[in-house]
PDB file of C-alpha atoms in Angstrom:
ATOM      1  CA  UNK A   1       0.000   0.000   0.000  1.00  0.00           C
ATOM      2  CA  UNK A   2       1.044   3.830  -0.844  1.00  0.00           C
ATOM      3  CA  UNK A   3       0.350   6.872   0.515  1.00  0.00           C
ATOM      4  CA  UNK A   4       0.518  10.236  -1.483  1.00  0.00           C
ATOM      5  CA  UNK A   5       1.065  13.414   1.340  1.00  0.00           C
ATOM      6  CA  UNK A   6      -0.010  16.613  -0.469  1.00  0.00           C
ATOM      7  CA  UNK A   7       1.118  20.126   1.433  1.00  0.00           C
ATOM      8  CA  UNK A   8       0.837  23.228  -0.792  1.00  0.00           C
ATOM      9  CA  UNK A   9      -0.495  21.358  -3.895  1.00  0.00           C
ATOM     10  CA  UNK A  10       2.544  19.497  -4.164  1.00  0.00           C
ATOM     11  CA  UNK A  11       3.110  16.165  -3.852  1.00  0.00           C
ATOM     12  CA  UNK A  12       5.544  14.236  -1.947  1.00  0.00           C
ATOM     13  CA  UNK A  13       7.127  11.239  -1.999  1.00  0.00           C
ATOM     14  CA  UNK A  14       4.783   8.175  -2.208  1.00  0.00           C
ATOM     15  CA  UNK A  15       5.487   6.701   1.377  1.00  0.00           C
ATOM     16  CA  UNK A  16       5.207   2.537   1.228  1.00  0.00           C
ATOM     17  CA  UNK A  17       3.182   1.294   4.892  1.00  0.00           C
ATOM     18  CA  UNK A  18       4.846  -1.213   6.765  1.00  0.00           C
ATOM     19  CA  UNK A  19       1.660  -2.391   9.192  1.00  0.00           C
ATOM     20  CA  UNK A  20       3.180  -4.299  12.476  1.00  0.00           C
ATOM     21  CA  UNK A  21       0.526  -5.351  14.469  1.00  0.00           C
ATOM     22  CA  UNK A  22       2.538  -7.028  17.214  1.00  0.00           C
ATOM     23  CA  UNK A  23       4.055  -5.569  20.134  1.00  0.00           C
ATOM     24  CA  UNK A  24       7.450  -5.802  19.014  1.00  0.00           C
ATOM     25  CA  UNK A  25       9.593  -4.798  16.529  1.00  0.00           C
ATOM     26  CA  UNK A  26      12.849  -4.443  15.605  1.00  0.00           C
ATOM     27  CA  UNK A  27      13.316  -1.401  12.766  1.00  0.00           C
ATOM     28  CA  UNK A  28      15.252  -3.196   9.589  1.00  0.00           C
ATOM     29  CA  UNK A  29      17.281  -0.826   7.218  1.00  0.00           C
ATOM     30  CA  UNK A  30      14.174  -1.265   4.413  1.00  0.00           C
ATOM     31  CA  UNK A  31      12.243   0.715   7.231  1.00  0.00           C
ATOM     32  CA  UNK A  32      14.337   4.358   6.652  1.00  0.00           C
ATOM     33  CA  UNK A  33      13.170   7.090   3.942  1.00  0.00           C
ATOM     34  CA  UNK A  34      10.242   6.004   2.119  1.00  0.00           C
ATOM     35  CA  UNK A  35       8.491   3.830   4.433  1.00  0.00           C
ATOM     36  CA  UNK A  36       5.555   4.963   7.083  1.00  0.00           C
ATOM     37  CA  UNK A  37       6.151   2.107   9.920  1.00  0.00           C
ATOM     38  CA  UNK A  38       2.651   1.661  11.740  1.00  0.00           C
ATOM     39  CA  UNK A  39       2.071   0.105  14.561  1.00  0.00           C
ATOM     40  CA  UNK A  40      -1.420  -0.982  15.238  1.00  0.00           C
ATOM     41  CA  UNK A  41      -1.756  -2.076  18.645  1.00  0.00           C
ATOM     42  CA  UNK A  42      -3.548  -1.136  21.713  1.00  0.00           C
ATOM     43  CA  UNK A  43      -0.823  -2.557  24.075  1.00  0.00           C
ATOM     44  CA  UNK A  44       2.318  -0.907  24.587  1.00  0.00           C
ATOM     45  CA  UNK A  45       4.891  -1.515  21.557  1.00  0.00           C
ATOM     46  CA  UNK A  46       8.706  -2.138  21.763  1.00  0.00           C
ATOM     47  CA  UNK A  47      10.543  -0.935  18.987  1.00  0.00           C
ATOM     48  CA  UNK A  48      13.948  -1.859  19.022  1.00  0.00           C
ATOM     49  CA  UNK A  49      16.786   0.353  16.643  1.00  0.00           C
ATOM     50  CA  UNK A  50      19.766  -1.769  16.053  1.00  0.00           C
ATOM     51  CA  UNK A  51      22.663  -0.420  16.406  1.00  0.00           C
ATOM     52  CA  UNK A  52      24.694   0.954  13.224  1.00  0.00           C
ATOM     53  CA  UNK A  53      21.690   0.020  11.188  1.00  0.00           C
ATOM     54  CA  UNK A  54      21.088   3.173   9.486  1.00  0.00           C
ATOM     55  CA  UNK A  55      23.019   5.687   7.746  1.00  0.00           C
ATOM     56  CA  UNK A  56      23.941   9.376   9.039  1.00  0.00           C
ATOM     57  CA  UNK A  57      20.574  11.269   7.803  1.00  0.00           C
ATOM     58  CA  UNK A  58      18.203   8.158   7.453  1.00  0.00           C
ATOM     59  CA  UNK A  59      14.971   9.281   8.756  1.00  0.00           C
ATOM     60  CA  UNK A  60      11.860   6.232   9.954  1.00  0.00           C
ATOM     61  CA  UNK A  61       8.736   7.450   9.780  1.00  0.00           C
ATOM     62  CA  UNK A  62       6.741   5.958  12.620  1.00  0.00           C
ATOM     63  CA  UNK A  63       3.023   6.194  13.807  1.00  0.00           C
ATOM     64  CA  UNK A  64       0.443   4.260  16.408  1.00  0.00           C
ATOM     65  CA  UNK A  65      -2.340   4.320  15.378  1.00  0.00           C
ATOM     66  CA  UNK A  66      -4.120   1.423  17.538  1.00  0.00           C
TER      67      UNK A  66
END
């Protein structure tokens, strides 16, 4: 699934949805830029970043939304 964000009539990048619906996860390098990480769970979530997993400037985009 993709998601189009639209600010100022312009569109940005098309953000691929990682849904986790456990209540833990461990962020994977396919998780940085271009990916919305969601985490649909009532319970409390652990998300785990691995160390040296990412490069300088990588950004995760993360959301609950259970």
């Amino acid at each position: 699934m993709a998601l189009t964000i639209l600010s100022n009539n312009t569109a940005t990048p098309t953000l691929t949805i990682n849904a986790q619906t456990g209540t833990t996860y461990t962020l994977a390098l396919t998780d940085a830029n271009n990916t919305l990480v969601s985490f649909g769970n009532a319970s409390a979530i652990t998300v785990t970043i691995p160390p040296n997993i990412f490069p300088v400037g990588a950004v995760v985009n993360v959301i609950q939304d259970g």
